[in-house]
Coordinates of C-alpha atoms and ligand atoms in Angstrom, one line a residue:
Chain A
M1 CA -29.1 -17.6 19.7
M2 CA -30.1 -19.8 16.9
S3 CA -31.0 -22.7 19.1
N4 CA -33.9 -20.6 20.4
R5 CA -35.7 -21.3 17.2
K6 CA -35.7 -25.1 17.8
N7 CA -39.5 -25.1 18.0
S8 CA -40.1 -23.6 14.5
T9 CA -41.2 -25.8 11.6
H10 CA -37.8 -25.5 9.9
H11 CA -35.6 -28.7 9.7
H12 CA -32.5 -28.1 11.7
A13 CA -28.9 -29.6 11.5
K14 CA -26.3 -29.4 14.2
T15 CA -23.1 -27.7 13.4
A16 CA -19.8 -26.4 15.0
C17 CA -18.3 -23.1 14.2
H18 CA -15.0 -23.7 12.6
E19 CA -13.5 -20.6 14.3
C20 CA -14.9 -20.8 17.8
D21 CA -16.3 -24.4 18.1
L22 CA -19.5 -23.2 19.4
L23 CA -22.1 -26.0 18.9
Q24 CA -25.2 -24.6 17.3
V25 CA -28.2 -25.4 15.1
L26 CA -28.4 -24.5 11.6
P27 CA -31.6 -24.3 9.6
V28 CA -31.4 -26.7 6.6
A29 CA -33.2 -24.6 4.1
V30 CA -31.1 -21.6 4.1
T31 CA -31.4 -18.8 1.6
Q32 CA -29.1 -16.3 3.1
N33 CA -25.5 -16.4 4.7
V34 CA -25.5 -17.8 8.2
V35 CA -22.9 -16.5 10.5
C36 CA -21.9 -17.8 14.0
C37 CA -24.0 -16.2 16.6
R38 CA -20.8 -15.9 18.9
C39 CA -17.8 -15.0 16.8
G40 CA -19.4 -13.9 13.4
A41 CA -17.7 -16.6 11.3
L42 CA -19.5 -17.5 8.0
L43 CA -21.1 -20.9 8.8
H44 CA -23.0 -21.4 5.8
R45 CA -23.2 -19.6 2.4
A46 CA -26.3 -18.5 0.7
P47 CA -26.9 -21.1 -2.0
G48 CA -24.4 -20.3 -4.8
D49 CA -24.3 -21.3 -8.5
Q50 CA -25.6 -24.5 -9.8
P51 CA -22.6 -26.9 -11.1
Q52 CA -23.6 -25.9 -14.7
T53 CA -23.2 -22.2 -14.1
S54 CA -20.0 -22.8 -12.2
L55 CA -18.8 -24.9 -15.1
A56 CA -19.5 -22.2 -17.8
L57 CA -17.7 -19.6 -15.5
V58 CA -14.8 -21.9 -15.1
L59 CA -14.5 -22.2 -18.8
A60 CA -14.7 -18.6 -19.4
T61 CA -12.0 -18.0 -16.7
L62 CA -9.7 -20.5 -18.2
F63 CA -10.0 -18.9 -21.6
V64 CA -9.2 -15.5 -20.1
F65 CA -6.4 -17.1 -18.0
A66 CA -4.8 -18.4 -21.1
L67 CA -4.9 -14.9 -22.8
A68 CA -3.5 -13.2 -19.8
N69 CA -0.5 -15.6 -19.8
V70 CA 0.2 -15.7 -23.5
F71 CA 0.0 -11.9 -24.4
P72 CA 2.5 -9.4 -23.0
V73 CA 1.4 -7.5 -19.9
V74 CA 3.4 -4.4 -20.4
G75 CA 5.9 -3.2 -22.8
L76 CA 8.7 -0.6 -22.5
E77 CA 10.2 1.7 -25.1
V78 CA 13.3 3.7 -24.6
G79 CA 15.2 5.2 -27.6
G80 CA 13.7 2.7 -30.1
V81 CA 14.5 -0.4 -27.9
R82 CA 11.4 -2.2 -26.9
T83 CA 10.9 -4.8 -24.4
A84 CA 7.7 -6.5 -23.3
T85 CA 7.0 -9.2 -20.8
T86 CA 4.5 -11.8 -19.6
L87 CA 4.2 -13.2 -16.2
L88 CA 6.2 -16.3 -17.4
G89 CA 8.7 -14.0 -18.9
T90 CA 9.4 -12.5 -15.4
V91 CA 9.9 -16.0 -14.1
S92 CA 12.6 -16.9 -16.7
Q93 CA 14.3 -13.6 -16.2
L94 CA 14.6 -14.2 -12.5
M95 CA 16.0 -17.6 -13.1
H96 CA 18.7 -16.2 -15.3
Q97 CA 19.7 -14.0 -12.6
D98 CA 20.1 -16.8 -10.1
M99 CA 17.0 -15.9 -8.1
L100 CA 15.4 -19.3 -8.3
P101 CA 13.5 -19.1 -4.9
V102 CA 11.9 -15.8 -6.0
A103 CA 11.2 -17.1 -9.5
M104 CA 9.5 -20.2 -8.1
L105 CA 7.4 -18.0 -5.7
V106 CA 6.2 -15.8 -8.8
L107 CA 5.7 -19.0 -10.9
F108 CA 3.6 -20.9 -8.3
T109 CA 1.4 -18.0 -7.0
G110 CA 1.0 -16.2 -10.2
V111 CA 0.6 -19.0 -12.8
L112 CA 0.7 -22.5 -11.6
L113 CA -1.6 -22.7 -8.6
P114 CA -4.4 -20.5 -10.0
G115 CA -4.1 -22.7 -13.1
I116 CA -4.2 -25.9 -11.3
E117 CA -7.1 -24.7 -9.3
L118 CA -9.1 -23.9 -12.3
L119 CA -8.3 -27.2 -14.0
A120 CA -9.3 -29.1 -10.8
L121 CA -12.6 -27.3 -10.7
L122 CA -13.2 -28.3 -14.3
Y123 CA -12.3 -31.8 -13.5
L124 CA -14.9 -31.8 -10.7
L125 CA -17.7 -29.9 -12.3
L126 CA -17.7 -31.5 -15.8
P127 CA -18.8 -35.1 -14.5
L128 CA -21.0 -33.6 -11.8
T129 CA -23.1 -31.8 -14.3
L130 CA -23.7 -35.1 -16.2
G131 CA -24.6 -36.7 -12.9
R132 CA -21.4 -38.6 -12.3
V133 CA -18.9 -38.7 -9.6
P134 CA -15.3 -37.8 -10.6
H135 CA -12.6 -40.2 -9.4
G136 CA -11.1 -39.0 -6.3
F137 CA -13.6 -36.2 -5.6
P138 CA -12.8 -35.6 -1.8
R139 CA -9.0 -35.4 -2.6
V140 CA -9.5 -32.9 -5.5
M141 CA -12.0 -30.8 -3.3
R142 CA -9.2 -30.7 -0.5
A143 CA -6.6 -29.8 -3.0
I144 CA -8.7 -26.7 -4.2
Q145 CA -9.3 -25.7 -0.7
M146 CA -5.6 -25.7 0.0
L147 CA -4.5 -24.1 -3.2
H148 CA -6.9 -21.3 -3.0
P149 CA -5.0 -19.0 -0.5
W150 CA -1.9 -19.2 -2.6
G151 CA -3.3 -17.8 -5.8
M152 CA -2.4 -14.2 -5.9
V153 CA -3.4 -13.0 -9.3
E154 CA -5.0 -9.8 -7.9
V155 CA -1.9 -9.0 -6.1
F156 CA 0.0 -9.4 -9.3
L157 CA -2.2 -6.9 -11.1
L158 CA -1.6 -4.3 -8.4
G159 CA 2.1 -5.1 -9.0
V160 CA 1.6 -4.3 -12.6
L161 CA 0.1 -0.9 -11.8
V162 CA 2.8 0.0 -9.3
S163 CA 5.5 -1.0 -12.0
L164 CA 3.7 1.1 -14.6
V165 CA 3.9 4.2 -12.6
K166 CA 7.5 3.6 -11.5
L167 CA 8.6 3.1 -15.2
A168 CA 6.5 6.0 -16.6
H169 CA 9.3 8.4 -15.4
L170 CA 12.0 6.4 -17.3
A171 CA 10.4 5.5 -20.5
Q172 CA 7.3 5.1 -22.6
V173 CA 5.2 2.2 -21.2
H174 CA 2.7 0.4 -23.2
P175 CA 0.0 -1.7 -21.4
G176 CA -0.6 -4.9 -23.4
I177 CA -3.4 -7.3 -24.0
G178 CA -2.3 -9.3 -21.1
L179 CA -3.0 -6.5 -18.7
W180 CA -6.6 -6.1 -20.0
S181 CA -7.1 -9.9 -19.7
F182 CA -5.7 -9.7 -16.2
F183 CA -8.4 -7.2 -15.3
V184 CA -11.2 -9.4 -16.7
L185 CA -9.5 -12.5 -15.1
I186 CA -9.8 -11.1 -11.5
V187 CA -13.3 -10.1 -12.1
L188 CA -14.1 -13.6 -13.2
L189 CA -12.1 -15.2 -10.4
A190 CA -13.7 -13.1 -7.7
T191 CA -17.2 -13.8 -9.1
S192 CA -16.6 -17.6 -9.2
A193 CA -14.9 -17.6 -5.7
S194 CA -17.9 -15.8 -4.2
R195 CA -20.5 -18.0 -6.0
F196 CA -18.7 -21.3 -5.5
D197 CA -20.9 -23.5 -3.4
A198 CA -18.9 -26.3 -1.9
A199 CA -21.6 -27.4 0.3
L200 CA -23.8 -28.0 -2.8
L201 CA -21.1 -30.0 -4.5
W202 CA -20.7 -32.2 -1.4
E203 CA -24.5 -32.8 -1.4
R204 CA -24.3 -33.8 -5.0
Y205 CA -21.4 -36.1 -4.4
E206 CA -23.3 -37.8 -1.6
A207 CA -26.5 -38.1 -3.7
C208 CA -24.5 -39.4 -6.8
R209 CA -22.5 -41.8 -4.5
A210 CA -25.8 -43.2 -3.0
I211 CA -27.4 -43.9 -6.4
R212 CA -24.5 -46.2 -7.5
Chain B
M1 CA -7.3 -34.8 28.9
P2 CA -7.8 -31.3 27.6
R3 CA -11.0 -29.6 29.0
Y4 CA -13.3 -27.8 26.5
P5 CA -16.0 -25.2 27.4
L6 CA -19.4 -26.8 27.9
N7 CA -20.9 -25.2 24.9
S8 CA -18.3 -26.2 22.5
A9 CA -18.8 -29.0 20.1
A10 CA -15.6 -30.7 21.2
A11 CA -16.9 -31.1 24.9
R12 CA -19.8 -33.1 23.4
G13 CA -17.5 -35.2 21.2
W14 CA -18.3 -33.5 17.9
W15 CA -15.4 -32.6 15.7
H16 CA -15.7 -30.4 12.6
C17 CA -14.1 -31.8 9.5
H18 CA -12.0 -28.9 8.0
A19 CA -12.1 -30.6 4.5
C20 CA -15.8 -30.9 3.9
G21 CA -17.5 -29.2 6.8
L22 CA -19.2 -32.3 8.3
L23 CA -19.7 -32.6 11.9
C24 CA -18.1 -36.0 12.8
R25 CA -18.2 -38.1 15.9
G26 CA -14.9 -37.8 17.8
V27 CA -13.1 -40.8 18.7
D28 CA -11.0 -40.2 21.8
E29 CA -10.6 -37.4 24.3
R30 CA -6.8 -37.7 24.3
P31 CA -5.1 -34.9 22.4
G32 CA -3.4 -35.8 19.2
T33 CA -5.8 -38.5 18.2
A34 CA -7.6 -38.2 14.9
A35 CA -10.8 -39.7 13.5
V36 CA -11.6 -40.2 9.8
C37 CA -14.3 -38.2 8.2
P38 CA -17.2 -40.6 7.0
R39 CA -17.9 -38.4 4.0
C40 CA -14.6 -37.3 2.6
G41 CA -12.0 -39.6 4.4
A42 CA -9.9 -36.7 5.6
E43 CA -8.3 -36.6 9.1
V44 CA -10.5 -35.0 11.6
R45 CA -9.2 -33.6 15.0
A46 CA -10.8 -31.6 17.9
R47 CA -8.2 -28.9 17.3
K48 CA -5.6 -28.6 14.6
K49 CA -2.5 -30.7 15.2
R50 CA 0.1 -29.0 17.2
S51 CA -1.3 -25.6 16.2
V52 CA 0.5 -23.5 18.7
E53 CA 4.0 -25.1 18.1
Y54 CA 3.8 -25.0 14.3
A55 CA 2.5 -21.4 14.4
W56 CA 5.4 -20.3 16.7
A57 CA 8.1 -22.1 14.5
F58 CA 6.9 -20.4 11.3
L59 CA 6.5 -17.0 13.0
L60 CA 10.1 -17.2 14.6
A61 CA 11.5 -18.0 11.1
A62 CA 9.5 -15.1 9.6
I63 CA 10.9 -12.7 12.3
I64 CA 14.4 -14.0 11.6
C65 CA 13.8 -13.2 7.9
Y66 CA 12.2 -9.9 8.5
L67 CA 15.5 -8.1 9.1
P68 CA 17.4 -9.0 6.0
A69 CA 14.1 -8.4 4.0
N70 CA 14.1 -4.7 5.1
L71 CA 17.8 -4.1 5.3
L72 CA 19.2 -5.8 2.1
P73 CA 18.6 -4.3 -1.3
I74 CA 15.6 -6.0 -3.1
M75 CA 16.6 -4.4 -6.4
E76 CA 19.9 -3.2 -8.0
T77 CA 19.7 -0.8 -10.9
V78 CA 22.8 -0.8 -13.1
M79 CA 23.1 2.5 -15.1
L80 CA 25.9 4.4 -16.9
S81 CA 26.2 6.6 -13.9
G82 CA 26.8 3.7 -11.6
T83 CA 24.8 1.2 -9.5
Q84 CA 21.9 2.1 -7.3
S85 CA 20.7 -0.4 -4.7
D86 CA 17.0 -0.1 -3.5
T87 CA 15.6 -1.5 -0.3
I88 CA 11.9 -1.6 0.3
M89 CA 11.9 1.6 2.1
S90 CA 13.9 3.5 -0.3
G91 CA 11.6 2.3 -3.0
V92 CA 8.7 3.8 -1.0
V93 CA 10.6 7.1 -0.6
F94 CA 11.3 7.3 -4.3
L95 CA 7.7 7.0 -5.2
W96 CA 6.7 9.5 -2.6
Q97 CA 9.3 12.1 -3.9
S98 CA 8.5 11.5 -7.5
G99 CA 4.9 12.8 -6.6
S100 CA 2.9 9.6 -6.8
W101 CA 2.1 9.7 -3.1
P102 CA -1.1 7.5 -3.3
L103 CA 1.0 4.7 -4.7
A104 CA 3.7 5.2 -2.3
L105 CA 1.0 4.8 0.4
V106 CA -0.2 1.5 -1.2
V107 CA 3.4 0.1 -1.5
F108 CA 4.2 1.3 2.1
I109 CA 1.0 -0.4 3.4
A110 CA 1.5 -3.6 1.5
S111 CA 5.3 -4.0 1.9
V112 CA 6.1 -2.4 5.2
L113 CA 3.0 -2.1 7.3
V114 CA 1.3 -5.4 6.5
P115 CA 4.2 -7.7 7.3
L116 CA 5.0 -6.0 10.5
L117 CA 1.4 -6.0 11.6
K118 CA 1.1 -9.6 10.7
I119 CA 4.1 -10.6 12.8
L120 CA 2.8 -8.5 15.8
A121 CA -0.7 -9.8 15.4
M122 CA 0.5 -13.4 15.3
L123 CA 2.6 -12.7 18.4
L124 CA -0.5 -11.4 20.3
L125 CA -2.6 -14.2 19.3
L126 CA -0.1 -16.9 20.3
V127 CA 1.0 -15.3 23.6
T128 CA -2.8 -14.8 24.7
V129 CA -3.7 -18.3 23.7
Q130 CA -0.7 -19.8 25.6
C131 CA -1.7 -18.0 28.8
R132 CA -5.4 -19.0 28.3
S133 CA -6.4 -15.3 28.3
R134 CA -10.1 -14.5 28.3
W135 CA -9.5 -11.0 27.0
A136 CA -11.7 -10.0 23.9
P137 CA -12.1 -13.2 22.2
R138 CA -14.4 -11.7 19.5
Q139 CA -11.8 -9.0 18.6
R140 CA -9.0 -11.6 18.5
T141 CA -11.1 -13.9 16.3
R142 CA -11.7 -10.8 14.0
L143 CA -8.1 -10.0 14.0
Y144 CA -7.3 -13.5 12.9
R145 CA -9.8 -13.4 10.0
L146 CA -8.1 -10.0 9.0
L147 CA -4.6 -11.6 9.2
E148 CA -5.8 -14.3 6.8
A149 CA -7.4 -11.8 4.4
I150 CA -4.5 -9.4 4.0
G151 CA -1.8 -12.3 4.0
P152 CA -1.2 -12.4 0.3
W153 CA -1.0 -8.6 -0.4
S154 CA 2.4 -8.3 0.9
M155 CA 3.6 -10.3 -2.1
L156 CA 3.2 -7.0 -4.1
D157 CA 6.9 -5.9 -4.0
I158 CA 8.0 -9.3 -5.2
Y159 CA 5.8 -9.0 -8.3
V160 CA 7.1 -5.5 -8.8
V161 CA 10.7 -6.5 -8.6
A162 CA 9.9 -9.3 -11.0
L163 CA 8.4 -7.1 -13.6
L164 CA 11.0 -4.4 -13.5
V165 CA 13.7 -6.9 -13.7
S166 CA 12.4 -8.4 -16.9
L167 CA 11.3 -5.0 -18.5
V168 CA 14.4 -2.9 -17.7
Q169 CA 17.0 -4.9 -19.7
L170 CA 18.3 -2.1 -22.1
Q171 CA 21.8 -3.4 -22.5
S172 CA 23.7 -0.1 -22.8
L173 CA 21.4 2.2 -20.9
A174 CA 20.1 0.5 -17.8
S175 CA 19.4 -2.9 -16.3
I176 CA 17.7 -4.1 -13.0
K177 CA 18.7 -7.1 -11.0
A178 CA 16.8 -8.7 -8.2
G179 CA 18.6 -8.3 -4.9
P180 CA 19.0 -10.8 -2.0
G181 CA 16.4 -8.8 -0.1
A182 CA 13.7 -10.0 -2.4
M183 CA 14.4 -13.6 -1.3
A184 CA 14.2 -12.8 2.3
F185 CA 11.1 -10.8 1.7
G186 CA 9.4 -13.6 -0.2
A187 CA 10.3 -15.9 2.7
V188 CA 8.6 -13.4 5.3
V189 CA 5.5 -13.4 3.1
V190 CA 5.3 -17.3 2.9
L191 CA 6.3 -18.0 6.4
T192 CA 3.7 -15.5 8.0
M193 CA 1.0 -17.2 5.9
L194 CA 2.1 -20.6 7.0
S195 CA 2.0 -19.4 10.5
A196 CA -1.5 -18.1 10.3
M197 CA -2.7 -21.3 8.6
C198 CA -1.3 -23.5 11.3
F199 CA -3.0 -21.3 14.0
D200 CA -6.4 -22.6 15.3
P201 CA -8.7 -19.8 16.2
R202 CA -10.7 -22.2 18.3
L203 CA -8.0 -22.0 20.9
I204 CA -9.0 -18.4 21.5
W205 CA -12.3 -19.7 22.8
D206 CA -11.3 -22.7 24.9
P207 CA -10.7 -20.8 28.0
I208 CA -14.2 -19.1 27.8
E209 CA -16.9 -20.8 29.6
V210 CA -20.7 -20.2 29.0
N211 CA -21.1 -17.4 31.5
D212 CA -18.2 -15.4 30.2
D213 CA -19.9 -14.5 26.9
R214 CA -23.3 -13.5 28.0
Q215 CA -22.7 -9.9 26.6
A216 CA -21.4 -11.1 23.3
Ligands
ZN1 ZN1 -18.0 -19.0 15.9
ZN2 ZN1 -15.0 -34.4 5.8

């Protein structure tokens, strides 16, 4: 158990596992992921990116996000008739068919929530890199945490691949620029999610607040 | 007053803030009371508020939607030769017969297996927590973690329908409409995700005293 190392020279901080509530001691200077010794939940991430690096990544992700939503994802050609669609195009088509709940589900999980999450990250990281505390920091952090499970860009990409195969029997399909942008987008999103260091941001927030 | 195992943080009056991860001092031992996190100002509780009740409510709603989601057509294809309705299962069968069996497998897992397993796993977790079972807490915690990770993947068919609907609009040749099953299916995905979010995995460990987990 982690508490056995109480006598070592490291500084220790008490923590509770968020999945099994076991009270345990966490070394403060952690360089690797720390997992709960009882249930294996991730208690503390290895130090992730500095705010500057996260900021650069978020800006790149926002750019690709815009590309992925502006350019058509797939096109279809049957006997000279061409159709192409973007993610937002599917939403408006579903609305035309009186499928408002489904349209909203696609709109929110595919476009709005991932977009809002990225903008919220930008809002937090930009002032923090300049050493200032953005207004309403705790609330925005909480919002990011709540929105995160509902962003489903990677599922949408798998959906595009399934549709491509389904339609390949019917007609000629053309993968669009949007599709390639989506590939880049999920790589960027996965990278920033795995390197995002919430604990570091909270430390920065406390440090900046103490100075003021 | 709820009793917590001796090695838990709640037993010593420490509550974990879910918003920022800070360990806060608990205010009151009575259930349902909340403290305010000194760092982020969020409400902090020893256990999630009415976790089991909310999780059951969302789960029952999901089970009710599960039948129409699988029985009603999620897609209607209007062609010259007539109208063809597709349920989730018939979509999988179509993919299988047209030779793309790896994809049929992916769709089967994401749309049929995952929602069903999610519902069964939530049932298992809620029932064992309610009878304060001490059986395999580690495995049940892992099951819960898996549940959270695979949650969004059953949205696959909704996206496929959305894409087909907007691509196949070839006036004279064929057009595809979304069916009522898509609505029910979307509801199942959202409701099972909400149910898993409301569930508090710490409840799995609450009946387990220090001596029980020597081997863990
Ligand atoms: Zn744990
Ligand atoms: Zn907090």
